[in-house]
Short mmCIF file of C-alpha atoms and ligand atoms in Angstrom, two decimals:
data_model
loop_
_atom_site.label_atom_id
_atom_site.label_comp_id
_atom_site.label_asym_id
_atom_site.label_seq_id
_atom_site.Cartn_x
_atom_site.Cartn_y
_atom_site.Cartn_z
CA UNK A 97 11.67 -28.93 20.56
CA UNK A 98 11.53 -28.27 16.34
CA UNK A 99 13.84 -25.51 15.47
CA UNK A 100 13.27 -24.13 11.97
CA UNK A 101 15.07 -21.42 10.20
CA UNK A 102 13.95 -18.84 7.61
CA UNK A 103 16.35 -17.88 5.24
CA UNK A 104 16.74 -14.31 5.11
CA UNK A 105 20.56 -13.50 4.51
CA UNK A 106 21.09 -10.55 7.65
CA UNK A 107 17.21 -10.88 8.32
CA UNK A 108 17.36 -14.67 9.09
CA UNK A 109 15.17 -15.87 11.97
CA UNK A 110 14.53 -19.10 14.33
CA UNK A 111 11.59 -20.72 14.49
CA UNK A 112 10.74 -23.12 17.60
CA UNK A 113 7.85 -25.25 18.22
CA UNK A 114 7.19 -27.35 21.11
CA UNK A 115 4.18 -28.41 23.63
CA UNK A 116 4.00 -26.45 27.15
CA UNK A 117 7.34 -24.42 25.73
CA UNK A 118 5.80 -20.93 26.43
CA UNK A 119 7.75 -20.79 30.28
CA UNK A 120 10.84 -20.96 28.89
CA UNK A 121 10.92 -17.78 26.18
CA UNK A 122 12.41 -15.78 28.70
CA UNK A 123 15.97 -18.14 28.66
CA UNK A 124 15.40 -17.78 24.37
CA UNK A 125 15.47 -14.51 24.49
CA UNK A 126 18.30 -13.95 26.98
CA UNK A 127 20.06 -16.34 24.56
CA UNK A 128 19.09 -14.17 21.32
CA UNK A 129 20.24 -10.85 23.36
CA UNK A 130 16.48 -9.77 22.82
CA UNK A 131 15.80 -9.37 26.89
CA UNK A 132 16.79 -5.38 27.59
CA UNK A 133 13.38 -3.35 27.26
CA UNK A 134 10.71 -5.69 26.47
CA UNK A 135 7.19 -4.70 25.71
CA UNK A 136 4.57 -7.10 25.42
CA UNK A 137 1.33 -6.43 22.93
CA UNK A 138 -1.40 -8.55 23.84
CA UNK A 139 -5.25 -8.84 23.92
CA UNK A 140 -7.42 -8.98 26.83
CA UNK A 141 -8.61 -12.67 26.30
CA UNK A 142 -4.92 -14.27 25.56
CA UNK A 143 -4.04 -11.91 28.89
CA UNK A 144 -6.48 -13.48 31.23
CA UNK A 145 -5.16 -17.06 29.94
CA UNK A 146 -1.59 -16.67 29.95
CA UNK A 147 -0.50 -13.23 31.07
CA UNK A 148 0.75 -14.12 34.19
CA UNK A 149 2.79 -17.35 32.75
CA UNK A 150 4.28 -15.14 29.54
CA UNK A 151 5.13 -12.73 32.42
CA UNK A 152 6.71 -14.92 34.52
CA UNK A 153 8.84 -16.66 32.48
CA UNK A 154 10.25 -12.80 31.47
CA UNK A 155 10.81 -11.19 34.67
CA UNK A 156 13.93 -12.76 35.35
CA UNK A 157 15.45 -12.10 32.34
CA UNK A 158 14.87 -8.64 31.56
CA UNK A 159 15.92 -5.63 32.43
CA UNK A 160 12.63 -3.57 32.03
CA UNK A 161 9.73 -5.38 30.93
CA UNK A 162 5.44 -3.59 30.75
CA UNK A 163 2.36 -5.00 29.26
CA UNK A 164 0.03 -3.24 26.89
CA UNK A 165 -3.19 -5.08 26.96
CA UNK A 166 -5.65 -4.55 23.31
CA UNK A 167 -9.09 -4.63 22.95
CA UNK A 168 -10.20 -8.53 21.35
CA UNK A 169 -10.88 -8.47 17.85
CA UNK A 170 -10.50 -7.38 14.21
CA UNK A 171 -11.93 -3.96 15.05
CA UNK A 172 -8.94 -2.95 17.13
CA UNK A 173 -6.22 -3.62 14.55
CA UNK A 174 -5.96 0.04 13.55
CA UNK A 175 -4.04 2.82 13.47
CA UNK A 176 -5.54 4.25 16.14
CA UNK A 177 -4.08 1.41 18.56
CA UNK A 178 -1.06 1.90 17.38
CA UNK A 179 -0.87 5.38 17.95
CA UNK A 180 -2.01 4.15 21.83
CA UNK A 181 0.52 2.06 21.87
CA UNK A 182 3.33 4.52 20.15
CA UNK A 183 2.07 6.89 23.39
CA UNK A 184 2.76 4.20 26.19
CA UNK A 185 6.63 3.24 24.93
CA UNK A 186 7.38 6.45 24.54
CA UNK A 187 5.54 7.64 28.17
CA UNK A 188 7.21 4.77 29.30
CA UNK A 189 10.74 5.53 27.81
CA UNK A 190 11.43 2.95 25.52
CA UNK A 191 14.36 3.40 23.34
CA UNK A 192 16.19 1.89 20.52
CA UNK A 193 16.72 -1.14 22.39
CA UNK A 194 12.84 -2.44 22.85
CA UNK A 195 12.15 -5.66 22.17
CA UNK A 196 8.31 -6.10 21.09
CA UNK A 197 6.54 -9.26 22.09
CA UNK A 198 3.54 -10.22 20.28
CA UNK A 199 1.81 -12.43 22.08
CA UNK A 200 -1.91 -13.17 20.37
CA UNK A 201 -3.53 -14.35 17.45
CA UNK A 202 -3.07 -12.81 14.02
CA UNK A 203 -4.65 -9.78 14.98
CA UNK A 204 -2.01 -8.95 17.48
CA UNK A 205 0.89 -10.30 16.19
CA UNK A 206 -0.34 -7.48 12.77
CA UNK A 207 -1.00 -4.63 14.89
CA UNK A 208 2.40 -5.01 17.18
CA UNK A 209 4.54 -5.88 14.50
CA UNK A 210 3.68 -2.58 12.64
CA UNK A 211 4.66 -0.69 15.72
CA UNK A 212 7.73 -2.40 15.65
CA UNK A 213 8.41 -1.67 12.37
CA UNK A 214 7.74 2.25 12.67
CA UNK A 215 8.31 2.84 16.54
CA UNK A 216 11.63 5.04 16.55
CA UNK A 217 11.62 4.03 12.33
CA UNK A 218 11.81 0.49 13.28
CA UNK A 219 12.67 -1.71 16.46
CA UNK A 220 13.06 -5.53 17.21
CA UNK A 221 10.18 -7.49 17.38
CA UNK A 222 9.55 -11.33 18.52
CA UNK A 223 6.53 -13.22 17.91
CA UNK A 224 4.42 -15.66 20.46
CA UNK A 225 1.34 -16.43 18.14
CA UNK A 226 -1.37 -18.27 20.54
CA UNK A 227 -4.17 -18.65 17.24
CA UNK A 228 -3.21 -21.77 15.05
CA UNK A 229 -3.53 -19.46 12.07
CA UNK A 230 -0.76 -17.32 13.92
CA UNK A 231 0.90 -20.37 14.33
CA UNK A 232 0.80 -21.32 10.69
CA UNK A 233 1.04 -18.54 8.89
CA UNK A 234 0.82 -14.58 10.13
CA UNK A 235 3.66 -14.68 12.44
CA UNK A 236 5.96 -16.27 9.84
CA UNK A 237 6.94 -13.51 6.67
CA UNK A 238 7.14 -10.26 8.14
CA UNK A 239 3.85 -9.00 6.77
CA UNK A 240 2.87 -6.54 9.45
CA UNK A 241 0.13 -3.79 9.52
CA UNK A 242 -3.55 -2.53 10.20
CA UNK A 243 -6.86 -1.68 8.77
CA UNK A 244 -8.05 1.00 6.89
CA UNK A 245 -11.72 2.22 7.14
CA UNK A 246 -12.12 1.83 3.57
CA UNK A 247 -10.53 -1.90 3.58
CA UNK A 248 -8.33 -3.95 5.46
CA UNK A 249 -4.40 -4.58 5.37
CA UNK A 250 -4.12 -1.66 3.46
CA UNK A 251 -1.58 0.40 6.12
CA UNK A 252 1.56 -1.99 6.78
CA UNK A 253 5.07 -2.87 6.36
CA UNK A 254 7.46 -5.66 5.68
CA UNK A 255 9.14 -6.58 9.07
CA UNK A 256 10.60 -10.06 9.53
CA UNK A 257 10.39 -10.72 13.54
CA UNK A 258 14.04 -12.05 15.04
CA UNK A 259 12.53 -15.34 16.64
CA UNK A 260 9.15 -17.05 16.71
CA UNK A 261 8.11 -19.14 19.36
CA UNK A 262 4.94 -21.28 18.82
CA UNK A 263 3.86 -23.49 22.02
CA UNK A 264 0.98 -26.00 20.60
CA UNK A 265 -0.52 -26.58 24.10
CA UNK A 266 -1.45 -22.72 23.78
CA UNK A 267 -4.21 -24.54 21.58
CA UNK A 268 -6.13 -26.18 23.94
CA UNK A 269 -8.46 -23.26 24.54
CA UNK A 270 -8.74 -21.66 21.18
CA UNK A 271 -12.43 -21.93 20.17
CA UNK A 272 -13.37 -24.44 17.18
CA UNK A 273 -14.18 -22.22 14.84
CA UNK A 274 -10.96 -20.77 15.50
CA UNK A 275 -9.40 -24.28 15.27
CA UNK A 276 -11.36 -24.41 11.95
CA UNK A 277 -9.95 -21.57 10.73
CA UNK A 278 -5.96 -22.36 10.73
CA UNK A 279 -6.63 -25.32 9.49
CA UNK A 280 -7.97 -24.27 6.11
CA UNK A 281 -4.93 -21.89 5.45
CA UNK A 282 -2.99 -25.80 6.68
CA UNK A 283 -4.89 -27.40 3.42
CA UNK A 284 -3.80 -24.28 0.80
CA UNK A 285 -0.40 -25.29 1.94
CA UNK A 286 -1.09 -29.20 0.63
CA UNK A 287 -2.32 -27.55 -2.51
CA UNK A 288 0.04 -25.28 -3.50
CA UNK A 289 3.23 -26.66 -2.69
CA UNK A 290 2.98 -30.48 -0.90
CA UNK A 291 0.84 -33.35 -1.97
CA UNK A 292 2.58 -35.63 0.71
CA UNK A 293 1.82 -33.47 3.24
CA UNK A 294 -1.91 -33.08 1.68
CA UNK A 295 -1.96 -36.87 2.51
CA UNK A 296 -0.75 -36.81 5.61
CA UNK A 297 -3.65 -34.58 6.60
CA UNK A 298 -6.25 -36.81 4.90
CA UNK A 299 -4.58 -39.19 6.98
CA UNK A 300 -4.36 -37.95 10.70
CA UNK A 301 -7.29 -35.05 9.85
CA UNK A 302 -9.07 -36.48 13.17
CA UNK A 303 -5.89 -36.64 15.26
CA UNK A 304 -5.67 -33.15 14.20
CA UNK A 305 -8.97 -31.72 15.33
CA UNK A 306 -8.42 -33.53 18.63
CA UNK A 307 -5.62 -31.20 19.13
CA UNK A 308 -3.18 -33.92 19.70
CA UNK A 309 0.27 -32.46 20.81
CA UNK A 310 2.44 -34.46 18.83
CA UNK A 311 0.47 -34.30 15.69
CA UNK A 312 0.12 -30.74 16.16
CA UNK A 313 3.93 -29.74 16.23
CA UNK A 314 3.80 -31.74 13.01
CA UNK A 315 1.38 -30.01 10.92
CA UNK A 316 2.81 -26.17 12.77
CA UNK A 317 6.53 -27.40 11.53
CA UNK A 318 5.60 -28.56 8.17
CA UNK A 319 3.30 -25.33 7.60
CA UNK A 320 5.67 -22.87 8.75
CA UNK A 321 8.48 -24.79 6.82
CA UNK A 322 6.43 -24.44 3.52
CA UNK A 323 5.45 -20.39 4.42
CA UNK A 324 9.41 -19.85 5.07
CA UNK A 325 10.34 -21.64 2.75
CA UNK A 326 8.36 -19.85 0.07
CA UNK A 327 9.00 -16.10 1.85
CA UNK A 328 12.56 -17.08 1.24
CA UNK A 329 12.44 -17.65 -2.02
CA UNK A 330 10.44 -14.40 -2.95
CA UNK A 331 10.17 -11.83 0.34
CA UNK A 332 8.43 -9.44 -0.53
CA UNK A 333 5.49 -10.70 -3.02
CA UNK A 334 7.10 -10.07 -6.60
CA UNK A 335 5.86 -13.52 -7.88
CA UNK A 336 6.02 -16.90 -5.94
CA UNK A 337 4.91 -15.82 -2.71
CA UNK A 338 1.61 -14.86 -4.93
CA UNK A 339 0.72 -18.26 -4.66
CA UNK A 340 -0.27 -18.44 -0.90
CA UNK A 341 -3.10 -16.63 -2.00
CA UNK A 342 -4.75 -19.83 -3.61
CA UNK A 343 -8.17 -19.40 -2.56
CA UNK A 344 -8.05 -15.54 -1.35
CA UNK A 345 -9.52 -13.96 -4.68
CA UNK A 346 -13.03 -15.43 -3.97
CA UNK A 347 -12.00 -15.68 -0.56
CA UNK A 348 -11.43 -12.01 0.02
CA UNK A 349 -14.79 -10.68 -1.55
CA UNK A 350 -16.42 -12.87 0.30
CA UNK A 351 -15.24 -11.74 3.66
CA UNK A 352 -16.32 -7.64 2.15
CA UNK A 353 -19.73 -8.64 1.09
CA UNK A 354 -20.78 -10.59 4.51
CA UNK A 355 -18.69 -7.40 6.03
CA UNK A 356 -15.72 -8.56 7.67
CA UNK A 357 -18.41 -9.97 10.28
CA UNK A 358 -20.11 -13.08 8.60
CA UNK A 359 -16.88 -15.32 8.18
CA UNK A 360 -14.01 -15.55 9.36
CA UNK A 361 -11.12 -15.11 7.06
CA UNK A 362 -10.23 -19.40 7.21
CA UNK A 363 -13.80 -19.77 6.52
CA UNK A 364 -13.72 -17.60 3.72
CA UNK A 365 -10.76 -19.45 2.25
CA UNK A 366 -12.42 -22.77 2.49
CA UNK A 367 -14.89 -20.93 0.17
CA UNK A 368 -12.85 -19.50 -1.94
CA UNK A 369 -10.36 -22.89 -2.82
CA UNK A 370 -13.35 -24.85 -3.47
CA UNK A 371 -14.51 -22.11 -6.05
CA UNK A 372 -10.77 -21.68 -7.82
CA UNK A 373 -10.33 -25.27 -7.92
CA UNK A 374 -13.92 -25.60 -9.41
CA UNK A 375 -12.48 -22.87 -11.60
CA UNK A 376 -9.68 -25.08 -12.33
CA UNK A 377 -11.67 -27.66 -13.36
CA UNK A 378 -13.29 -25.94 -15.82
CA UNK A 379 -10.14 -25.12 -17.31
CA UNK A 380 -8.87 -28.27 -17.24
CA UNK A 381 -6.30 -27.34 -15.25
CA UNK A 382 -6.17 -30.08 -12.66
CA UNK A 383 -8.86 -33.33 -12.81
CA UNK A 384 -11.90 -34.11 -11.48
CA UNK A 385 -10.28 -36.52 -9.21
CA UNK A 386 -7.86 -34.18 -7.67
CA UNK A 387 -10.58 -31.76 -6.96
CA UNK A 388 -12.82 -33.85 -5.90
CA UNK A 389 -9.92 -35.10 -3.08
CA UNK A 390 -9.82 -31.39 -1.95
CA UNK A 391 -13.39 -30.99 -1.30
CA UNK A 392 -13.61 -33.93 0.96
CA UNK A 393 -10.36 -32.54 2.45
CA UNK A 394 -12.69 -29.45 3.25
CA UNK A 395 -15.70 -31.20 4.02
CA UNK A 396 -14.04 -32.43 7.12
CA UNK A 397 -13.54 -28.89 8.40
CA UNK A 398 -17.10 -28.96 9.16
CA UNK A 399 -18.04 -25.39 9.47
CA UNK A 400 -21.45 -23.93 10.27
CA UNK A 401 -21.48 -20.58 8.33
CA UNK A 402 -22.96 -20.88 4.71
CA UNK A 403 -23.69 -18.65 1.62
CA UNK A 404 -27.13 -18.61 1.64
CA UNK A 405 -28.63 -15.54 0.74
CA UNK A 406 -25.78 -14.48 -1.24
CA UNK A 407 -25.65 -13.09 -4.89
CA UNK A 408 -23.71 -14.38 -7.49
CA UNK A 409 -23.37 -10.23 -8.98
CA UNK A 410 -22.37 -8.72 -5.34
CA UNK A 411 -19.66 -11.59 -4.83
CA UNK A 412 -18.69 -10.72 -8.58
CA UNK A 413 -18.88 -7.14 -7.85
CA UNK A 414 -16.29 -7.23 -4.41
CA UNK A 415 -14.10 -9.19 -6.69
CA UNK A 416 -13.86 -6.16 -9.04
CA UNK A 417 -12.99 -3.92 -6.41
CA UNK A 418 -10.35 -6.23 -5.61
CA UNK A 419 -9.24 -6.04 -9.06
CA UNK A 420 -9.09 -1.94 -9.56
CA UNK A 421 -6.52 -2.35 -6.65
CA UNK A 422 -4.43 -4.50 -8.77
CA UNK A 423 -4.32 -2.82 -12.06
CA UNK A 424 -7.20 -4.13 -13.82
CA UNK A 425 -6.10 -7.66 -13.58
CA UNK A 426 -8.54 -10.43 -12.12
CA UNK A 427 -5.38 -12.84 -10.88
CA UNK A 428 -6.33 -16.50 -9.54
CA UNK A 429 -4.26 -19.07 -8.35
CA UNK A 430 -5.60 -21.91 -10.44
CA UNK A 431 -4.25 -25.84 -9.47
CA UNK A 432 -2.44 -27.84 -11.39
CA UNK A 433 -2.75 -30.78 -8.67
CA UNK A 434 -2.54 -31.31 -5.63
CA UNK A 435 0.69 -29.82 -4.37
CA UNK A 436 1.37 -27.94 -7.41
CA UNK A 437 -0.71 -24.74 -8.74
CA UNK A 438 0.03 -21.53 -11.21
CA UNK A 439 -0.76 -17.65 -10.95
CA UNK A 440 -3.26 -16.61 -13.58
CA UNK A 441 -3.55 -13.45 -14.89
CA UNK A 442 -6.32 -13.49 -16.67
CA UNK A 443 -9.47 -15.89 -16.15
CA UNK A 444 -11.95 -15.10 -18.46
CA UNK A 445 -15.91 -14.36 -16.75
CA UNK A 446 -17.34 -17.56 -17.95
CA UNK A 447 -14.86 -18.93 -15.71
CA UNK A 448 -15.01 -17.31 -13.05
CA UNK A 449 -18.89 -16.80 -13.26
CA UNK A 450 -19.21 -21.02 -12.83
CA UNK A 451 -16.77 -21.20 -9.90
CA UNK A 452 -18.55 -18.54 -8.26
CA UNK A 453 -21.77 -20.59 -9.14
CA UNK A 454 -20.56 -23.73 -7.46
CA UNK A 455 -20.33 -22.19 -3.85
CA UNK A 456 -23.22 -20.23 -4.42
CA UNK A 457 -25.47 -23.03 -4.86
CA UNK A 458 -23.72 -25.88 -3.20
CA UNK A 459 -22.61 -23.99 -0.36
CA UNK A 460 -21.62 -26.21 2.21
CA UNK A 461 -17.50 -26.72 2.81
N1 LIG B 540 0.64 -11.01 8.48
C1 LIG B 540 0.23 -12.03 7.77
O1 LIG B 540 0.96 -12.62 6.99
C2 LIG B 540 -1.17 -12.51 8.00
C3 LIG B 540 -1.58 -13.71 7.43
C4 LIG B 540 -2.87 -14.16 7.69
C5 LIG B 540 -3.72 -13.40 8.47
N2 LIG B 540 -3.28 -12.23 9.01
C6 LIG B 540 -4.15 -11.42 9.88
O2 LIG B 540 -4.42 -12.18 11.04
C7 LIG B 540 -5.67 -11.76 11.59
C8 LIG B 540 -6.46 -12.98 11.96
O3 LIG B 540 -5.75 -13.71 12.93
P1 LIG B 540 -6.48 -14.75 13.90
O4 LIG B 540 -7.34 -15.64 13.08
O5 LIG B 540 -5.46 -15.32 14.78
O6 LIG B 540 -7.52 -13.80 14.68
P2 LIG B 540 -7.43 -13.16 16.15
O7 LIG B 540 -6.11 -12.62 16.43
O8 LIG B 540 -8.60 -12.27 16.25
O9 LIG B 540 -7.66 -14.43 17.10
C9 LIG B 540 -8.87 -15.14 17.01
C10 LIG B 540 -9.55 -15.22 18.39
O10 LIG B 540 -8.90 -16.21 19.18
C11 LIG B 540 -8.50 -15.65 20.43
N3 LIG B 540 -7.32 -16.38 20.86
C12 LIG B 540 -6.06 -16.32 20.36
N4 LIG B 540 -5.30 -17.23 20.96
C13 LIG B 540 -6.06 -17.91 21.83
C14 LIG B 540 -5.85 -18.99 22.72
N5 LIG B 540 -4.67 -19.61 22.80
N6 LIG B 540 -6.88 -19.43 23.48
C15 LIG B 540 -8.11 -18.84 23.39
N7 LIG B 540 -8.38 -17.83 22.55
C16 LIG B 540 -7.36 -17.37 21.78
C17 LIG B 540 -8.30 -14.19 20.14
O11 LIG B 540 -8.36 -13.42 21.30
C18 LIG B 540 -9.47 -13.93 19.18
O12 LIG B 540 -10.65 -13.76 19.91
C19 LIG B 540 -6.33 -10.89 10.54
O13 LIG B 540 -6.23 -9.55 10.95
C20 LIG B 540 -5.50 -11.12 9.30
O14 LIG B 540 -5.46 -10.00 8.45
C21 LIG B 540 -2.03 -11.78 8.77
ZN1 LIG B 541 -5.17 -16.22 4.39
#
């Protein structure tokens, strides 16, 4: 088993990944003290899979242990569940002492991680991410929270979980597109911060996709190690940890103007870093040659949604949205090369117009 930590000072926190690890959480948390009143948050899908063997591997550890099963999907991560959720611990009479388990994909580990942050003003919360991107990146920084009507993430809390557990044979029955999806937040991390590990996945990219165990904990270690190791340095998004959102700007109106329901967010992403570092090439920011390396990178991803149909003004216009929110600044994080990139504050519209361009036309990552 890998055992990571992130570096928190008092907020510290384990990370352990293995293969067919998930029955033995219930010994972890005894170890960690985290086994008196344990409430699981889960979804009805990751439920039928693994409910029982989550459950299980609890019950003899804990001194009070219930299940509250959520809706599947985007739609349910809202305050709304929460407030259901609030209602059962507190029908249920869980104190100070509750232990949250978060056992789901990104949506889940959001939604229950909020509740631990607020339930009684704040209670301990582990996470058991089951979605690669949970296992990559949402259950690792403390970034909790839920949607708003008017847009999403815009109700939440940082909340650094005391332990993540992250069992890769969970994986096995994740859909592909699903698959797809962690993986393209797995390439921003080669970008921004690792060109060895960039080459690694050019490398075993197949191995990857066939789900291997052993090349699996080695892509969830090395991710998580770069997402700690950047939280670390910069917790709660002053500057550095700005630059996990390579990709996101165009990313993020893309995912408004297909409505949260035409991609999902990896696929948007995959979008989006092949339009900044099309943006970066017109800056001459990084080379042709280094681009041209990440777009075969994403080729390989080989997803089935497209932009067809899609105008280059209503992309533009989502991204101005996304800019009121931020002070009037458009900010992109543009590459330098591979494993290295820089926050930009300000990239002017001819710029931005021909990245936009690029995926518009030649839409197929
Ligand atoms: N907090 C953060 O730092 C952070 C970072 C990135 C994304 N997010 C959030 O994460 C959410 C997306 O997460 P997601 O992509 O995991 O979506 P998700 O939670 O909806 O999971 C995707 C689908 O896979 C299913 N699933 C999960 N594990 C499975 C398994 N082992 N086998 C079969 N099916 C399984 C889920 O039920 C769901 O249908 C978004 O709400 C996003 O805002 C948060
Ligand atoms: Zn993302």
């Amino acid at each position: 088993m890998i055992n990571l930590k992130v570096e928190l000072g008092e907020r510290s926190y384990p990370i352990f990944i293995g293969a067919d690890i998930l029955g033995k959480v219930g010994e972890a948390l005894a170890l960690y003290h985290l086994n008196h009143q344990i409430a699981i948050v889960t979804n009805t899908k990751v439920h039928g899979l693994y409910g029982q063997r989550l459950r299980s591997s609890l019950e003899p550890h804990v001194t009070k242990i219930t299940e509250i099963v959520l809706g599947d999907g985007e739609r349910y991560k809202t305050l709304r569940t929460a407030e259901q959720i609030y209602t059962r611990l507190i029908q249920d009479g869980y104190e100070r002492a509750t232990t949250i388990v978060a056992f789901g994909g990104g949506v889940v580990g959001d939604i229950a991680g909020f509740v631990a942050a607020t339930y009684l003003r704040g209670v301990t919360y582990v996470q058991v991410p089951t979605s690669l991107l949970a296992q990559v990146d949402s259950s690792v920084g403390g970034k909790v929270g839920v949607n708003h009507a008017l847009g999403k993430n815009l109700i939440g809390a940082f909340h650094q979980p005391r332990l993540v557990w992250i069992d890769v044979a969970l994986l096995k029955t994740l859909p592909k597109r699903e698959v797809t999806c962690g993986l393209s937040e797995v390439i921003k991390y080669g970008v921004i911060w690792d060109a060895d590990f960039f080459g690694w996945l050019e490398r075993y990219f197949s191995r990857v996709q066939r789900l291997e165990p052993e090349v699996l904990q080695k892509l969830v270690q090395r991710s998580c190690e770069i997402k700690s190791e950047i939280v670390s340095l910069d917790e709660r998004e002053k500057n550095l940890r700005m630059i996990l959102n390579f990709g996101h700007t165009v990313g993020h109106a893309l995912e408004a103007v297909g409505r949260y329901k035409r991609f999902r967010h990896g696929e948007a992403i995959a979008f989006g870093m092949r339009s900044e570092g099309r943006m970066a090439l017109e800056k001459d920011s990084w080379t042709e040659g280094e681009f041209r390396r990440l777009e075969a990178l994403l080729n390989r991803l080989d997803m089935k949604v497209t932009t067809d149909g899609l105008s280059l003004e209503e992309v533009k216009r989502a991204m101005a949205v996304d800019k009121k929110v931020r002070s009037g600044k458009l900010r992109v994080v543009l590459p330098k090369k591979i494993g290295q990139v820089a926050v930009s504050e300000e990239v002017d519209d001819a710029t931005v117009t021909a990245g936009l361009r690029y995926i518009l036309k030649e839409a197929t990552p």
